[in-house]
Amino acid sequence: MPFLLTDEQREFGRSLDALLTAADTPAVLRAWAAGDHGPGRALWGRLADAGVFALTVPEAYGGVGPLPVEAAVACVELGRHAVPGPVAETLAAGALLAGAGGPVAEEWLPKVASGAAVVSLTLEGYGPYAPDADAADAVFTVTGGELRLAPGPGEPSASADPARRLFRPEPGGAPVAKGPAIRPAARAAGDWAAFATAALALGCGEELLRATVAYVKQRTQFGVPVGSFQAVKHRLADTLLGLEFARPLLYGAAVELASEVSRPGAGAGSGSGSGSAEGSPGAGAAVAAAKVTAGEAGYAAARTALQLHGAIGYTEELDLAWWLRRARPLRDVWGTPSACRARVLAG
């Protein structure tokens, strides 16, 4: 099926690129990693003003979604600029809370859409850690048929990406929603988290490739740019092919998610008409295919970037180091490659 972004969707991506280029995200990343969330929260607010976090929030709660294609466009740009914070988790929370419905959705979804609330979460089957829980206004956990608001971020755990810290949320917390709607809402949230992470990984890989191409054009050996060597060209070409192969799978998953949202009876909430999909096997398999392909392509781009930058690639002073450290965690979070491949085969 042919698929092209509309002019409006392309312009949305260009506007986000311009916004983030002016924001000096490496400085924001360094502050975030040091525990200073002020610059990151200010950037978060500007992204919310651009409509990013309203993309998974239904109109009934002050959002404009669910809009999977636009969410993919946004997350690719956020990945290219390595925006810190629980981006995928906040977007997934839109699907989770819309599916849960009731007072918790009425309280938190308008805050998510407006950027007033940064949200992290954990879901059964995806590991116990909530990224950036220390910077979040709410950390939601799902256990069985209960949605809980964690009483605190818990203790930090080691993370390969210093600007993406991991926390095991404090146990307990009173249930804020429960019942038969919670499980399908959690499945939909897991799909959205994996989908957004795939887009972030694709954007991260694109930036790693761009920076590497620029570097090999200026680095010389034997009086010529190393980018003129055939082995270097082949390595870069393989990296580009991996990223370009992932792109149609990402937008194919977006189309599947959009179909799920629009099908009759797709609401996962308590009759609220939220339009949040329940996460069918077909959409889940498409998301898993996008996640494993984009994650592997982004990680391969990181390996290429590190090799072709040589020893300079290891230095913390190089801004590229933040993208290098992010590629592997994005590959593994919200569905490891092996788990995603198994889901594709099952679907």
Coordinates of C-alpha atoms in Angstrom, one line a residue:
M1 CA 0.0 0.0 0.0
P2 CA 1.6 3.3 -1.0
F3 CA 2.0 5.7 1.9
L4 CA 3.3 9.3 2.0
L5 CA 3.2 11.9 4.7
T6 CA 0.9 14.8 4.0
D7 CA 2.3 18.3 3.7
E8 CA 0.9 19.2 7.1
Q9 CA 2.7 16.2 8.7
R10 CA 5.9 17.1 7.0
E11 CA 5.6 20.7 8.2
F12 CA 5.0 19.4 11.7
G13 CA 8.2 17.5 11.6
R14 CA 10.1 20.5 10.2
S15 CA 8.7 22.8 12.9
L16 CA 9.8 20.4 15.6
D17 CA 13.3 20.2 14.1
A18 CA 13.6 23.9 14.1
L19 CA 12.4 24.2 17.7
L20 CA 14.8 21.6 18.9
T21 CA 17.8 22.9 16.9
A22 CA 17.4 26.2 18.7
A23 CA 17.1 24.5 22.1
D24 CA 20.7 23.3 22.3
T25 CA 19.7 19.8 23.5
P26 CA 23.2 18.7 24.4
A27 CA 23.3 21.3 27.1
V28 CA 19.8 20.2 28.2
L29 CA 21.0 16.6 28.3
R30 CA 24.0 17.4 30.4
A31 CA 21.8 19.3 32.9
W32 CA 19.3 16.4 33.0
A33 CA 21.9 13.8 33.6
A34 CA 23.3 16.0 36.5
G35 CA 19.8 16.1 38.1
D36 CA 18.9 19.6 37.0
H37 CA 15.5 19.1 35.3
G38 CA 14.7 22.8 34.8
P39 CA 16.0 23.2 31.2
G40 CA 14.4 19.9 30.3
R41 CA 11.0 20.8 31.8
A42 CA 11.2 24.1 30.0
L43 CA 11.8 22.3 26.7
W44 CA 9.0 19.9 27.6
G45 CA 6.6 22.8 27.9
R46 CA 7.6 24.1 24.4
L47 CA 7.0 20.7 22.9
A48 CA 3.6 20.5 24.6
D49 CA 2.7 23.9 23.1
A50 CA 3.6 22.4 19.7
G51 CA 1.0 19.7 20.4
V52 CA 3.4 16.7 20.9
F53 CA 1.9 15.3 24.1
A54 CA -1.7 15.8 23.0
L55 CA -1.2 13.3 20.2
T56 CA -2.3 10.3 22.3
V57 CA -4.9 12.1 24.4
P58 CA -8.5 12.0 23.1
E59 CA -10.3 15.3 22.4
A60 CA -12.6 14.7 25.3
Y61 CA -9.7 15.2 27.6
G62 CA -8.1 18.2 25.9
G63 CA -6.0 16.3 23.4
V64 CA -6.1 15.9 19.6
G65 CA -5.5 12.1 19.4
P66 CA -5.0 9.4 19.1
L67 CA -2.9 10.3 16.0
P68 CA -0.2 7.5 15.5
V69 CA 1.3 8.9 12.3
E70 CA 1.8 12.4 13.8
A71 CA 3.2 10.7 16.9
A72 CA 5.7 8.9 14.8
V73 CA 6.8 12.1 13.0
A74 CA 7.2 13.8 16.4
C75 CA 9.2 11.0 18.1
V76 CA 11.6 10.6 15.1
E77 CA 12.5 14.3 15.6
L78 CA 12.7 14.0 19.3
G79 CA 15.0 11.0 18.8
R80 CA 17.2 12.9 16.4
H81 CA 17.7 15.6 19.0
A82 CA 17.9 13.2 21.9
V83 CA 15.3 15.0 24.0
P84 CA 15.5 13.9 27.6
G85 CA 12.6 12.7 29.7
P86 CA 10.1 9.9 29.6
V87 CA 8.7 10.8 26.2
A88 CA 7.5 7.3 25.2
E89 CA 6.1 6.7 28.7
T90 CA 4.1 9.9 28.8
L91 CA 2.7 9.2 25.3
A92 CA 1.8 5.7 26.4
A93 CA 0.2 7.1 29.5
G94 CA -2.3 8.9 27.3
A95 CA -3.5 5.5 25.9
L96 CA -3.4 3.9 29.4
L97 CA -5.4 6.5 31.2
A98 CA -7.9 7.0 28.3
G99 CA -8.5 3.3 28.4
A100 CA -9.0 3.3 32.2
G101 CA -11.4 6.2 32.0
G102 CA -13.1 7.6 35.1
P103 CA -11.7 10.2 37.6
V104 CA -8.0 9.3 37.0
A105 CA -8.3 10.1 33.3
E106 CA -10.2 13.3 34.0
E107 CA -7.5 14.4 36.4
W108 CA -4.4 13.5 34.5
L109 CA -5.0 13.5 30.8
P110 CA -5.5 17.3 30.5
K111 CA -2.3 17.7 32.3
V112 CA -0.5 15.3 30.0
A113 CA -1.8 17.0 26.9
S114 CA -0.9 20.5 28.1
G115 CA 2.6 19.5 29.2
A116 CA 1.8 20.3 32.9
A117 CA 2.5 16.6 33.8
V118 CA 5.5 14.5 33.0
V119 CA 4.5 10.8 33.5
S120 CA 6.5 7.6 33.8
L121 CA 5.0 4.1 34.1
T122 CA 5.7 0.4 34.4
L123 CA 3.6 -2.4 32.9
E124 CA 3.6 -6.1 33.5
G125 CA 5.7 -7.9 31.0
Y126 CA 8.0 -5.0 30.3
G127 CA 10.3 -5.0 33.3
P128 CA 10.1 -3.3 36.7
Y129 CA 11.8 0.0 35.9
A130 CA 10.2 3.4 35.3
P131 CA 12.6 5.7 33.3
D132 CA 13.1 9.2 34.8
A133 CA 10.7 8.6 37.6
D134 CA 12.5 11.2 39.7
A135 CA 11.5 13.9 37.2
A136 CA 8.0 12.7 36.8
D137 CA 4.9 14.2 38.3
A138 CA 3.2 10.8 38.4
V139 CA 4.4 7.2 38.1
F140 CA 1.7 4.7 37.2
T141 CA 2.0 1.0 37.7
V142 CA -0.3 -1.7 36.4
T143 CA -0.6 -5.0 38.3
G144 CA -3.3 -7.4 37.2
G145 CA -6.5 -5.5 36.9
E146 CA -5.4 -2.6 39.0
L147 CA -3.9 0.8 38.0
R148 CA -2.0 2.4 40.9
L149 CA -0.2 5.7 41.4
A150 CA 3.2 4.9 43.0
P151 CA 3.9 6.8 46.2
G152 CA 7.4 7.6 45.1
P153 CA 10.0 7.1 42.4
G154 CA 12.0 4.5 44.4
E155 CA 15.7 3.8 44.3
P156 CA 17.7 4.5 41.1
S157 CA 19.3 1.6 39.2
A158 CA 22.3 1.6 36.9
S159 CA 21.6 2.9 33.4
A160 CA 23.8 2.9 30.2
D161 CA 22.3 6.3 29.4
P162 CA 23.1 8.8 32.2
A163 CA 20.3 11.1 30.8
R164 CA 17.8 8.3 31.0
R165 CA 17.8 7.2 34.7
L166 CA 16.0 4.0 35.8
F167 CA 14.0 3.7 39.0
R168 CA 12.0 0.8 40.6
P169 CA 8.9 2.6 41.8
E170 CA 8.0 2.4 45.5
P171 CA 5.5 -0.4 46.1
G172 CA 2.0 0.3 47.3
G173 CA -0.2 3.2 46.5
A174 CA -3.9 3.1 46.5
P175 CA -5.6 1.8 43.2
V176 CA -6.8 4.8 41.1
A177 CA -8.7 2.5 38.7
K178 CA -9.5 -1.2 38.5
G179 CA -11.8 -3.5 36.6
P180 CA -11.9 -5.3 33.2
A181 CA -10.9 -2.2 31.3
I182 CA -7.4 -2.1 32.8
R183 CA -5.8 -5.1 31.1
P184 CA -6.7 -4.0 27.5
A185 CA -5.7 -0.4 28.4
A186 CA -2.3 -1.7 29.6
R187 CA -1.9 -3.7 26.4
A188 CA -2.6 -0.6 24.3
A189 CA -0.2 1.4 26.4
G190 CA 2.5 -1.2 25.9
D191 CA 2.0 -1.0 22.1
W192 CA 2.2 2.8 22.2
A193 CA 5.3 2.8 24.4
A194 CA 7.1 0.3 22.0
F195 CA 5.9 2.3 19.0
A196 CA 7.1 5.6 20.3
T197 CA 10.4 4.0 21.3
A198 CA 10.9 2.6 17.8
A199 CA 10.5 6.1 16.4
L200 CA 12.9 7.6 18.9
A201 CA 15.4 4.8 18.0
L202 CA 15.0 5.6 14.3
G203 CA 15.6 9.3 14.9
C204 CA 18.6 8.5 17.1
G205 CA 20.1 6.4 14.3
E206 CA 19.5 9.1 11.7
E207 CA 21.5 11.6 13.8
L208 CA 24.3 9.2 14.4
L209 CA 24.6 8.6 10.7
R210 CA 24.4 12.3 9.8
A211 CA 27.2 13.1 12.3
T212 CA 29.3 10.3 11.1
V213 CA 29.0 11.2 7.4
A214 CA 30.0 14.8 8.3
Y215 CA 33.0 13.6 10.3
V216 CA 34.5 11.2 7.7
K217 CA 34.3 14.0 5.1
Q218 CA 36.6 16.1 7.2
R219 CA 38.9 13.5 8.8
T220 CA 41.9 12.7 6.5
Q221 CA 44.4 9.9 6.2
F222 CA 47.1 9.7 3.5
G223 CA 46.0 13.2 2.4
V224 CA 42.4 12.3 1.5
P225 CA 39.1 12.2 3.5
V226 CA 38.5 8.8 5.1
G227 CA 35.0 9.0 3.7
S228 CA 36.5 8.3 0.3
F229 CA 37.7 4.8 1.3
Q230 CA 35.5 2.1 -0.1
A231 CA 35.3 0.2 3.2
V232 CA 33.9 3.3 4.9
K233 CA 31.4 3.9 2.1
H234 CA 30.1 0.3 2.4
R235 CA 29.8 0.6 6.2
L236 CA 27.8 3.9 5.9
A237 CA 25.7 2.4 3.1
D238 CA 24.8 -0.6 5.2
T239 CA 23.8 1.7 8.0
L240 CA 21.6 3.8 5.8
L241 CA 19.9 0.8 4.4
G242 CA 19.1 -0.5 7.9
L243 CA 17.5 2.9 8.8
E244 CA 15.6 3.2 5.6
F245 CA 14.2 -0.3 5.9
A246 CA 12.9 0.5 9.4
R247 CA 11.1 3.6 8.3
P248 CA 8.2 1.9 6.3
L249 CA 7.8 -0.6 9.1
L250 CA 7.4 2.3 11.6
Y251 CA 4.7 4.0 9.5
G252 CA 3.1 0.7 8.7
A253 CA 2.7 0.2 12.4
A254 CA 1.2 3.7 12.7
V255 CA -1.4 2.8 10.0
E256 CA -2.2 -0.4 12.0
L257 CA -2.6 1.6 15.2
A258 CA -4.8 4.2 13.4
S259 CA -7.0 1.4 12.0
E260 CA -7.4 0.0 15.5
V261 CA -8.4 3.4 16.9
S262 CA -11.0 3.9 14.1
R263 CA -12.6 0.4 14.1
P264 CA -16.0 0.1 15.8
G265 CA -15.9 -0.7 19.5
A266 CA -12.3 0.1 19.9
G267 CA -12.8 2.1 23.0
A268 CA -10.9 0.5 25.9
G269 CA -12.4 2.6 28.7
S270 CA -15.6 2.3 30.6
G271 CA -17.9 3.5 27.8
S272 CA -16.3 6.9 27.7
G273 CA -15.9 7.0 23.9
S274 CA -12.2 7.5 24.3
G275 CA -11.3 5.9 21.0
S276 CA -8.3 4.2 22.6
A277 CA -7.5 0.8 21.0
E278 CA -7.2 -2.3 23.0
G279 CA -4.1 -3.6 21.3
S280 CA -5.0 -6.4 18.8
P281 CA -2.5 -9.1 17.8
G282 CA -2.3 -7.5 14.3
A283 CA -1.4 -4.1 15.5
G284 CA 0.9 -5.6 18.2
A285 CA 2.8 -7.6 15.6
A286 CA 3.3 -4.5 13.4
V287 CA 4.5 -2.5 16.3
A288 CA 6.9 -5.3 17.3
A289 CA 8.3 -5.5 13.8
A290 CA 8.9 -1.8 13.8
K291 CA 10.5 -1.8 17.2
V292 CA 13.0 -4.6 16.5
T293 CA 13.9 -3.2 13.1
A294 CA 14.3 0.4 14.2
G295 CA 16.0 -0.6 17.4
E296 CA 18.6 -2.8 15.7
A297 CA 19.1 -0.2 13.0
G298 CA 19.7 2.6 15.6
Y299 CA 22.2 0.4 17.5
A300 CA 24.0 -0.5 14.3
A301 CA 24.3 3.2 13.5
A302 CA 25.8 3.7 16.9
R303 CA 28.4 1.0 16.3
T304 CA 29.3 2.5 13.0
A305 CA 29.5 6.0 14.4
L306 CA 31.8 4.8 17.2
Q307 CA 34.1 2.9 14.9
L308 CA 34.4 5.6 12.3
H309 CA 34.9 8.4 14.8
G310 CA 37.8 6.4 16.3
A311 CA 39.1 7.3 19.7
I312 CA 37.3 10.6 19.8
G313 CA 34.0 8.7 19.9
Y314 CA 34.8 7.6 23.4
T315 CA 35.2 11.1 24.8
E316 CA 32.5 12.6 27.0
E317 CA 33.3 16.1 25.6
L318 CA 31.9 15.0 22.2
D319 CA 28.2 15.7 22.0
L320 CA 27.7 12.5 19.9
A321 CA 28.4 10.5 23.1
W322 CA 24.9 11.2 24.3
W323 CA 23.4 9.6 21.2
L324 CA 25.9 6.7 21.3
R325 CA 24.8 5.9 24.9
R326 CA 21.1 6.1 24.0
A327 CA 21.0 3.7 21.1
R328 CA 21.3 0.4 23.0
P329 CA 18.8 1.3 25.7
L330 CA 16.2 2.3 23.1
R331 CA 16.8 -1.0 21.4
D332 CA 16.1 -3.0 24.5
V333 CA 13.4 -1.0 26.4
W334 CA 9.7 -1.7 25.8
G335 CA 10.4 -5.0 24.1
T336 CA 13.8 -6.6 23.6
P337 CA 14.7 -7.8 20.1
S338 CA 14.1 -11.4 21.0
A339 CA 10.7 -10.6 22.6
C340 CA 9.7 -8.5 19.5
R341 CA 10.6 -11.2 17.1
A342 CA 8.6 -13.7 19.1
R343 CA 5.6 -11.4 19.0
V344 CA 5.9 -11.0 15.2
L345 CA 6.0 -14.7 14.7
A346 CA 3.0 -15.2 17.0
G347 CA 1.1 -12.4 15.3

